[in-house]
């Protein structure tokens, strides 16, 4: 029997639209807005500097044709979409940003930021290439350089006290996100993966930190209460799927939507909007708080860092904790880092005895039929 999800899910789905007006009000009141693209962006620094951080548009194919006037057609769709929204002035968040913070997570984004810098002020953070050697020292020094830039450019003061307070607040939010995602360990899960993902994504557009954290806690409590009362929105017969790979916001319906329409239930997202970037905490008691912040971000198991041992470690743990029946990797077209890693991930899952499928796609709809056929066959085999 199907039940309606708590009404609060819908509230989060509408948060992005309401967020436009919130950001406009922040600007009218003299506040500063930082547009960001990546989970490697050190939010604690922007918080301590008094910026409102907001994720910029880049999950739609709508603006890709305009972007292709400046960018190669065979570039990653996320990069083209992000640039296209700025180029066409269709993203209010980009419009209101005093600063856009980029990062060297791939060569395509790095070069795109050069073009974006002609439209808006852009600061590019230089990530270390790997995790061995002096990676932590290098990344900490890069964050110090970023702080110096913010202080000089905007006349702010980023203190250790402010960084610790920001780290404490961000840790609380991450714990709330983790607790909500961990409800999906239940069999059957208390919500569809599609609803959960949209909720997590929408929470980023509730800009009051305490309200955002409290809202995630309330949603978890409501979800668990409904579950305890016998509500089962997901069939117990659904195959439990973990999704890994690239950011999937722009391909959510034709991947996660199709998986769940085909008899699967996505119980775990091991990607940028899921567990991969929420499970690491900043050591709030560390003597050098900035170094602790730097260390937290280097714990993210992203394919842009080599060797990427952490992703394999996370996958092993998550497959067991969420009782996963199969893994679907979603890679965006021309994303070399994740594309190359599919070989090792496939080998790991073969060793673990877990069925695995890798998909490469983009924001166009031309491959929807093919993806539906392949995903349907994969779920049926499980």
Tab-separated table of C-alpha atoms in Angstrom:
chain	number	residue	atom	x	y	z
A	1	UNK	CA	0.000	0.000	0.000
A	2	UNK	CA	1.352	3.429	-0.949
A	3	UNK	CA	1.381	6.339	1.470
A	4	UNK	CA	2.027	10.033	1.039
A	5	UNK	CA	5.393	11.298	2.213
A	6	UNK	CA	5.495	13.969	4.952
A	7	UNK	CA	4.466	17.375	3.608
A	8	UNK	CA	7.843	18.766	4.578
A	9	UNK	CA	9.399	16.969	1.576
A	10	UNK	CA	7.493	19.304	-0.732
A	11	UNK	CA	8.717	22.300	1.230
A	12	UNK	CA	12.315	21.390	0.457
A	13	UNK	CA	11.545	20.817	-3.212
A	14	UNK	CA	10.287	24.408	-3.447
A	15	UNK	CA	13.167	25.882	-1.460
A	16	UNK	CA	15.277	26.797	-4.491
A	17	UNK	CA	12.617	29.138	-5.880
A	18	UNK	CA	12.013	30.809	-2.523
A	19	UNK	CA	15.761	31.126	-2.126
A	20	UNK	CA	15.928	33.605	-4.997
A	21	UNK	CA	13.920	36.104	-2.979
A	22	UNK	CA	15.993	35.416	0.120
A	23	UNK	CA	19.242	36.179	-1.690
A	24	UNK	CA	17.745	39.334	-3.177
A	25	UNK	CA	16.814	40.484	0.337
A	26	UNK	CA	20.341	39.722	1.592
A	27	UNK	CA	21.770	41.941	-1.139
A	28	UNK	CA	19.285	44.717	-0.465
A	29	UNK	CA	20.284	44.636	3.204
A	30	UNK	CA	23.966	45.052	2.311
A	31	UNK	CA	25.023	41.417	2.691
A	32	UNK	CA	27.539	39.578	0.542
A	33	UNK	CA	26.893	36.461	-1.524
A	34	UNK	CA	29.443	33.875	-2.669
A	35	UNK	CA	28.448	31.576	-5.519
A	36	UNK	CA	29.990	28.106	-5.319
A	37	UNK	CA	30.076	25.025	-7.523
A	38	UNK	CA	31.864	22.276	-5.627
A	39	UNK	CA	31.863	20.491	-2.284
A	40	UNK	CA	35.589	21.225	-1.954
A	41	UNK	CA	34.729	24.895	-1.347
A	42	UNK	CA	35.633	25.602	2.318
A	43	UNK	CA	32.274	26.846	3.561
A	44	UNK	CA	33.597	27.557	7.047
A	45	UNK	CA	35.853	30.294	5.649
A	46	UNK	CA	33.030	31.975	3.768
A	47	UNK	CA	30.804	31.713	6.859
A	48	UNK	CA	33.484	33.274	9.042
A	49	UNK	CA	33.948	36.072	6.501
A	50	UNK	CA	30.233	36.890	6.629
A	51	UNK	CA	29.284	35.593	3.180
A	52	UNK	CA	26.096	33.773	2.295
A	53	UNK	CA	27.179	30.743	0.254
A	54	UNK	CA	24.874	29.491	-2.473
A	55	UNK	CA	25.243	26.693	-5.020
A	56	UNK	CA	25.038	28.050	-8.547
A	57	UNK	CA	22.844	26.732	-11.331
A	58	UNK	CA	24.374	24.038	-13.514
A	59	UNK	CA	21.988	21.093	-13.593
A	60	UNK	CA	19.959	21.819	-16.721
A	61	UNK	CA	20.533	21.480	-20.439
A	62	UNK	CA	18.606	24.699	-21.056
A	63	UNK	CA	21.673	26.938	-21.355
A	64	UNK	CA	24.112	24.479	-22.939
A	65	UNK	CA	23.522	25.694	-26.540
A	66	UNK	CA	24.548	29.219	-25.511
A	67	UNK	CA	27.623	27.891	-23.703
A	68	UNK	CA	28.717	25.915	-26.760
A	69	UNK	CA	29.299	29.197	-28.567
A	70	UNK	CA	32.376	29.525	-26.325
A	71	UNK	CA	33.059	25.981	-25.112
A	72	UNK	CA	33.719	22.659	-26.907
A	73	UNK	CA	30.624	20.568	-27.569
A	74	UNK	CA	32.291	17.446	-26.149
A	75	UNK	CA	32.889	19.087	-22.761
A	76	UNK	CA	31.182	17.862	-19.577
A	77	UNK	CA	27.518	19.009	-19.512
A	78	UNK	CA	27.804	20.280	-15.945
A	79	UNK	CA	30.574	22.682	-16.968
A	80	UNK	CA	28.690	23.883	-20.035
A	81	UNK	CA	25.465	24.337	-18.112
A	82	UNK	CA	27.177	26.269	-15.314
A	83	UNK	CA	28.834	28.645	-17.766
A	84	UNK	CA	25.685	28.928	-19.852
A	85	UNK	CA	23.599	30.105	-16.898
A	86	UNK	CA	26.106	32.876	-16.210
A	87	UNK	CA	26.425	33.780	-19.890
A	88	UNK	CA	22.666	34.059	-20.423
A	89	UNK	CA	22.027	35.716	-17.049
A	90	UNK	CA	19.367	33.112	-16.265
A	91	UNK	CA	20.564	32.214	-12.786
A	92	UNK	CA	19.580	34.769	-10.108
A	93	UNK	CA	22.166	33.317	-7.737
A	94	UNK	CA	24.955	34.006	-10.205
A	95	UNK	CA	23.547	37.480	-10.831
A	96	UNK	CA	23.579	38.364	-7.119
A	97	UNK	CA	27.009	36.862	-6.361
A	98	UNK	CA	29.705	39.283	-5.215
A	99	UNK	CA	32.238	36.524	-5.759
A	100	UNK	CA	32.257	33.125	-7.425
A	101	UNK	CA	34.584	30.591	-5.840
A	102	UNK	CA	35.928	27.994	-8.245
A	103	UNK	CA	38.336	25.132	-7.732
A	104	UNK	CA	40.758	23.112	-9.853
A	105	UNK	CA	38.827	19.847	-9.667
A	106	UNK	CA	39.259	19.278	-13.402
A	107	UNK	CA	40.927	20.935	-16.373
A	108	UNK	CA	37.598	21.728	-18.013
A	109	UNK	CA	36.304	23.661	-15.014
A	110	UNK	CA	39.658	25.358	-14.528
A	111	UNK	CA	39.608	26.773	-18.057
A	112	UNK	CA	35.895	27.600	-17.865
A	113	UNK	CA	36.583	29.739	-14.802
A	114	UNK	CA	38.899	31.883	-16.916
A	115	UNK	CA	35.974	32.713	-19.204
A	116	UNK	CA	33.566	33.080	-16.287
A	117	UNK	CA	35.952	35.616	-14.790
A	118	UNK	CA	35.098	37.969	-17.649
A	119	UNK	CA	31.487	38.008	-16.459
A	120	UNK	CA	31.836	37.935	-12.662
A	121	UNK	CA	34.656	38.164	-10.084
A	122	UNK	CA	36.072	34.637	-9.724
A	123	UNK	CA	38.542	33.244	-7.200
A	124	UNK	CA	39.951	29.812	-8.063
A	125	UNK	CA	41.179	27.540	-5.277
A	126	UNK	CA	44.071	25.287	-6.273
A	127	UNK	CA	43.587	21.790	-4.901
A	128	UNK	CA	46.561	19.465	-4.438
A	129	UNK	CA	46.761	16.795	-7.108
A	130	UNK	CA	47.001	13.935	-4.643
A	131	UNK	CA	46.807	12.983	-0.978
A	132	UNK	CA	50.358	11.860	-0.307
A	133	UNK	CA	53.378	13.942	0.687
A	134	UNK	CA	52.713	17.593	1.501
A	135	UNK	CA	49.069	17.690	0.349
A	136	UNK	CA	47.698	18.893	3.693
A	137	UNK	CA	50.350	21.574	4.087
A	138	UNK	CA	49.798	22.765	0.534
A	139	UNK	CA	46.002	22.885	0.887
A	140	UNK	CA	46.200	24.657	4.261
A	141	UNK	CA	48.484	27.276	2.713
A	142	UNK	CA	45.995	27.685	-0.136
A	143	UNK	CA	43.178	28.314	2.356
A	144	UNK	CA	45.319	30.916	4.134
A	145	UNK	CA	45.828	32.630	0.787
A	146	UNK	CA	42.069	32.576	0.235
A	147	UNK	CA	41.452	34.183	3.629
A	148	UNK	CA	44.023	36.889	2.882
A	149	UNK	CA	42.247	37.607	-0.408
A	150	UNK	CA	38.834	37.923	1.259
A	151	UNK	CA	40.192	40.188	3.985
A	152	UNK	CA	41.915	42.500	1.538
A	153	UNK	CA	39.231	42.537	-1.167
A	154	UNK	CA	36.175	42.884	1.075
A	155	UNK	CA	37.582	44.492	4.220
A	156	UNK	CA	36.565	41.628	6.502
A	157	UNK	CA	38.404	39.901	9.336
A	158	UNK	CA	38.419	36.099	9.483
A	159	UNK	CA	39.314	35.128	13.056
A	160	UNK	CA	40.067	31.745	14.579
A	161	UNK	CA	37.022	32.190	16.821
A	162	UNK	CA	34.766	32.770	13.819
A	163	UNK	CA	36.243	29.743	12.041
A	164	UNK	CA	35.593	27.523	15.073
A	165	UNK	CA	32.017	28.738	15.371
A	166	UNK	CA	31.477	28.138	11.658
A	167	UNK	CA	33.006	24.651	11.917
A	168	UNK	CA	30.724	23.811	14.838
A	169	UNK	CA	27.611	24.942	12.955
A	170	UNK	CA	28.591	23.143	9.747
A	171	UNK	CA	29.340	19.961	11.701
A	172	UNK	CA	25.867	20.096	13.255
A	173	UNK	CA	24.304	20.404	9.830
A	174	UNK	CA	26.383	17.515	8.461
A	175	UNK	CA	25.315	15.316	11.365
A	176	UNK	CA	21.682	16.171	10.622
A	177	UNK	CA	22.166	15.306	6.938
A	178	UNK	CA	23.887	12.047	7.852
A	179	UNK	CA	21.152	11.082	10.321
A	180	UNK	CA	18.494	11.687	7.660
A	181	UNK	CA	20.360	9.649	5.043
A	182	UNK	CA	21.001	6.851	7.518
A	183	UNK	CA	17.261	6.267	7.905
A	184	UNK	CA	17.531	4.591	4.492
A	185	UNK	CA	19.297	1.643	6.139
A	186	UNK	CA	15.858	0.368	7.131
A	187	UNK	CA	14.313	-2.447	5.099
A	188	UNK	CA	12.248	-1.331	3.327
A	189	UNK	CA	13.512	2.265	3.330
A	190	UNK	CA	11.187	4.966	4.720
A	191	UNK	CA	11.306	7.118	1.549
A	192	UNK	CA	12.164	6.894	-2.109
A	193	UNK	CA	15.679	7.849	-3.100
A	194	UNK	CA	14.292	10.423	-5.529
A	195	UNK	CA	12.421	12.240	-2.752
A	196	UNK	CA	15.387	12.062	-0.409
A	197	UNK	CA	17.797	13.465	-3.000
A	198	UNK	CA	15.520	16.376	-3.825
A	199	UNK	CA	15.152	17.124	-0.143
A	200	UNK	CA	18.900	17.134	0.456
A	201	UNK	CA	19.451	19.321	-2.595
A	202	UNK	CA	16.653	21.696	-1.603
A	203	UNK	CA	17.968	22.109	1.933
A	204	UNK	CA	20.954	23.969	0.495
A	205	UNK	CA	18.614	26.801	-0.451
A	206	UNK	CA	17.378	27.370	3.086
A	207	UNK	CA	19.924	29.984	4.034
A	208	UNK	CA	19.458	30.244	7.784
A	209	UNK	CA	21.964	27.733	9.183
A	210	UNK	CA	20.067	26.895	12.372
A	211	UNK	CA	16.759	26.648	10.490
A	212	UNK	CA	18.328	24.349	7.917
A	213	UNK	CA	19.760	21.993	10.537
A	214	UNK	CA	16.598	21.983	12.637
A	215	UNK	CA	14.492	21.341	9.529
A	216	UNK	CA	16.531	18.279	8.600
A	217	UNK	CA	16.183	16.967	12.161
A	218	UNK	CA	12.405	17.489	12.120
A	219	UNK	CA	12.067	15.759	8.778
A	220	UNK	CA	13.987	12.736	10.068
A	221	UNK	CA	11.779	12.580	13.151
A	222	UNK	CA	8.592	12.797	11.078
A	223	UNK	CA	9.863	10.159	8.686
A	224	UNK	CA	10.715	7.761	11.515
A	225	UNK	CA	7.395	8.417	13.253
A	226	UNK	CA	5.460	7.651	10.064
A	227	UNK	CA	7.536	4.507	9.579
A	228	UNK	CA	6.907	3.378	13.150
A	229	UNK	CA	3.175	3.890	12.514
A	230	UNK	CA	3.348	1.401	9.668
A	231	UNK	CA	3.688	3.612	6.601
A	232	UNK	CA	5.686	1.939	3.825
A	233	UNK	CA	6.087	4.194	0.759
A	234	UNK	CA	8.639	1.789	-0.756
A	235	UNK	CA	7.930	-1.844	-1.502
A	236	UNK	CA	9.832	-4.435	0.490
A	237	UNK	CA	10.461	-6.239	-2.793
A	238	UNK	CA	12.470	-3.329	-4.246
A	239	UNK	CA	16.131	-4.034	-4.943
A	240	UNK	CA	18.413	-1.845	-2.833
A	241	UNK	CA	20.690	0.291	-5.021
A	242	UNK	CA	23.692	2.480	-4.219
A	243	UNK	CA	24.387	5.269	-6.725
A	244	UNK	CA	27.955	6.496	-7.128
A	245	UNK	CA	29.899	8.643	-9.586
A	246	UNK	CA	29.450	12.217	-10.793
A	247	UNK	CA	26.964	14.866	-9.589
A	248	UNK	CA	23.569	13.677	-10.804
A	249	UNK	CA	21.289	16.689	-10.361
A	250	UNK	CA	21.015	17.219	-14.116
A	251	UNK	CA	20.229	13.562	-14.852
A	252	UNK	CA	18.206	12.676	-11.769
A	253	UNK	CA	14.993	11.629	-13.480
A	254	UNK	CA	16.560	9.469	-16.177
A	255	UNK	CA	18.803	7.629	-13.699
A	256	UNK	CA	17.353	7.537	-10.175
A	257	UNK	CA	13.798	8.013	-11.448
A	258	UNK	CA	14.158	5.110	-13.878
A	259	UNK	CA	15.841	2.870	-11.285
A	260	UNK	CA	12.926	3.333	-8.912
A	261	UNK	CA	10.303	2.982	-11.636
A	262	UNK	CA	11.956	-0.322	-12.598
A	263	UNK	CA	11.686	-1.932	-9.171
A	264	UNK	CA	14.781	-0.537	-7.474
A	265	UNK	CA	15.085	1.667	-4.409
A	266	UNK	CA	18.079	3.999	-4.200
A	267	UNK	CA	19.026	3.754	-0.551
A	268	UNK	CA	22.433	5.444	-0.686
A	269	UNK	CA	23.992	8.254	-2.717
A	270	UNK	CA	27.776	8.055	-2.707
A	271	UNK	CA	28.292	11.233	-4.688
A	272	UNK	CA	28.555	15.000	-4.253
A	273	UNK	CA	25.101	15.632	-2.778
A	274	UNK	CA	25.098	12.498	-0.656
A	275	UNK	CA	27.107	10.723	1.977
A	276	UNK	CA	30.500	11.217	0.364
A	277	UNK	CA	30.635	14.880	1.348
A	278	UNK	CA	28.641	14.796	4.586
A	279	UNK	CA	30.380	12.135	6.649
A	280	UNK	CA	33.580	14.089	7.354
A	281	UNK	CA	33.660	16.456	10.331
A	282	UNK	CA	36.043	19.250	11.247
A	283	UNK	CA	37.975	18.665	14.477
A	284	UNK	CA	36.566	21.648	16.376
A	285	UNK	CA	39.107	21.228	19.205
A	286	UNK	CA	42.187	21.189	16.975
A	287	UNK	CA	44.930	23.622	17.925
A	288	UNK	CA	45.143	24.911	14.346
A	289	UNK	CA	41.510	25.199	13.260
A	290	UNK	CA	42.348	26.137	9.670
A	291	UNK	CA	44.501	23.035	9.254
A	292	UNK	CA	41.623	20.989	10.687
A	293	UNK	CA	39.249	22.520	8.135
A	294	UNK	CA	41.721	21.741	5.343
A	295	UNK	CA	42.068	18.140	6.541
A	296	UNK	CA	38.298	17.679	6.567
A	297	UNK	CA	37.956	18.571	2.880
A	298	UNK	CA	40.825	16.314	1.846
A	299	UNK	CA	38.889	13.398	3.372
A	300	UNK	CA	36.302	13.627	0.567
A	301	UNK	CA	36.729	10.529	-1.601
A	302	UNK	CA	36.546	12.329	-4.949
A	303	UNK	CA	38.061	11.006	-8.157
A	304	UNK	CA	39.967	14.258	-8.685
A	305	UNK	CA	42.475	13.233	-6.000
A	306	UNK	CA	44.983	10.442	-6.574
A	307	UNK	CA	45.324	7.853	-5.283
A	308	UNK	CA	41.609	7.808	-4.402
A	309	UNK	CA	41.704	5.142	-1.715
A	310	UNK	CA	38.950	6.762	0.332
A	311	UNK	CA	36.273	6.202	-2.286
A	312	UNK	CA	36.927	2.463	-2.283
A	313	UNK	CA	36.929	2.393	1.525
A	314	UNK	CA	33.628	4.296	1.647
A	315	UNK	CA	32.007	2.010	-0.907
A	316	UNK	CA	32.935	-1.114	1.035
A	317	UNK	CA	31.471	0.308	4.231
A	318	UNK	CA	28.328	1.728	2.650
A	319	UNK	CA	27.482	-1.456	0.752
A	320	UNK	CA	27.455	-3.332	4.041
A	321	UNK	CA	25.697	-0.692	6.146
A	322	UNK	CA	22.894	-0.085	3.633
A	323	UNK	CA	22.495	-3.762	2.668
A	324	UNK	CA	23.045	-2.946	-1.003
A	325	UNK	CA	21.943	-5.386	-3.730
A	326	UNK	CA	23.587	-3.549	-6.618
A	327	UNK	CA	25.648	-0.472	-7.512
A	328	UNK	CA	24.970	1.927	-10.379
A	329	UNK	CA	27.708	4.354	-11.362
A	330	UNK	CA	26.519	7.482	-13.188
A	331	UNK	CA	29.291	9.306	-15.036
A	332	UNK	CA	28.780	12.477	-17.017
A	333	UNK	CA	30.044	12.541	-20.576
A	334	UNK	CA	33.731	13.530	-20.856
A	335	UNK	CA	34.346	13.322	-17.084
A	336	UNK	CA	37.753	11.684	-17.428
A	337	UNK	CA	38.498	11.293	-13.724
A	338	UNK	CA	35.421	9.234	-12.931
A	339	UNK	CA	35.493	7.485	-16.300
A	340	UNK	CA	38.979	6.141	-15.630
A	341	UNK	CA	38.046	5.033	-12.103
A	342	UNK	CA	35.256	2.766	-13.351
A	343	UNK	CA	37.862	0.052	-14.004
A	344	UNK	CA	38.966	-0.074	-10.364
A	345	UNK	CA	35.443	0.294	-8.994
A	346	UNK	CA	34.222	-2.572	-11.156
A	347	UNK	CA	37.127	-4.712	-9.943
A	348	UNK	CA	36.357	-3.848	-6.319
A	349	UNK	CA	32.684	-4.775	-6.651
A	350	UNK	CA	33.499	-7.991	-8.469
A	351	UNK	CA	35.721	-8.862	-5.501
A	352	UNK	CA	32.867	-8.048	-3.108
A	353	UNK	CA	30.384	-10.013	-5.204
A	354	UNK	CA	28.103	-7.011	-5.749
A	355	UNK	CA	26.487	-6.472	-9.195
A	356	UNK	CA	27.660	-3.246	-10.849
A	357	UNK	CA	26.651	-1.143	-13.839
A	358	UNK	CA	28.361	1.978	-15.211
A	359	UNK	CA	26.420	4.527	-17.254
A	360	UNK	CA	27.767	7.497	-19.190
A	361	UNK	CA	25.216	10.177	-19.992
A	362	UNK	CA	24.636	13.913	-20.374
A	363	UNK	CA	21.795	16.377	-19.927
A	364	UNK	CA	20.149	15.611	-23.292
A	365	UNK	CA	17.114	13.331	-23.454
A	366	UNK	CA	18.144	11.313	-26.502
A	367	UNK	CA	19.450	8.357	-24.507
A	368	UNK	CA	16.467	8.034	-22.130
A	369	UNK	CA	15.120	4.939	-23.868
A	370	UNK	CA	18.490	3.221	-23.856
A	371	UNK	CA	19.075	4.018	-20.170
A	372	UNK	CA	15.615	2.769	-19.277
A	373	UNK	CA	16.230	-0.530	-21.067
A	374	UNK	CA	19.651	-1.056	-19.503
A	375	UNK	CA	18.610	-0.099	-15.976
A	376	UNK	CA	15.446	-2.172	-16.197
A	377	UNK	CA	17.472	-5.232	-17.239
A	378	UNK	CA	19.979	-4.624	-14.442
A	379	UNK	CA	17.280	-4.406	-11.757
A	380	UNK	CA	15.560	-7.510	-13.154
A	381	UNK	CA	18.793	-9.511	-12.902
A	382	UNK	CA	19.078	-8.617	-9.214
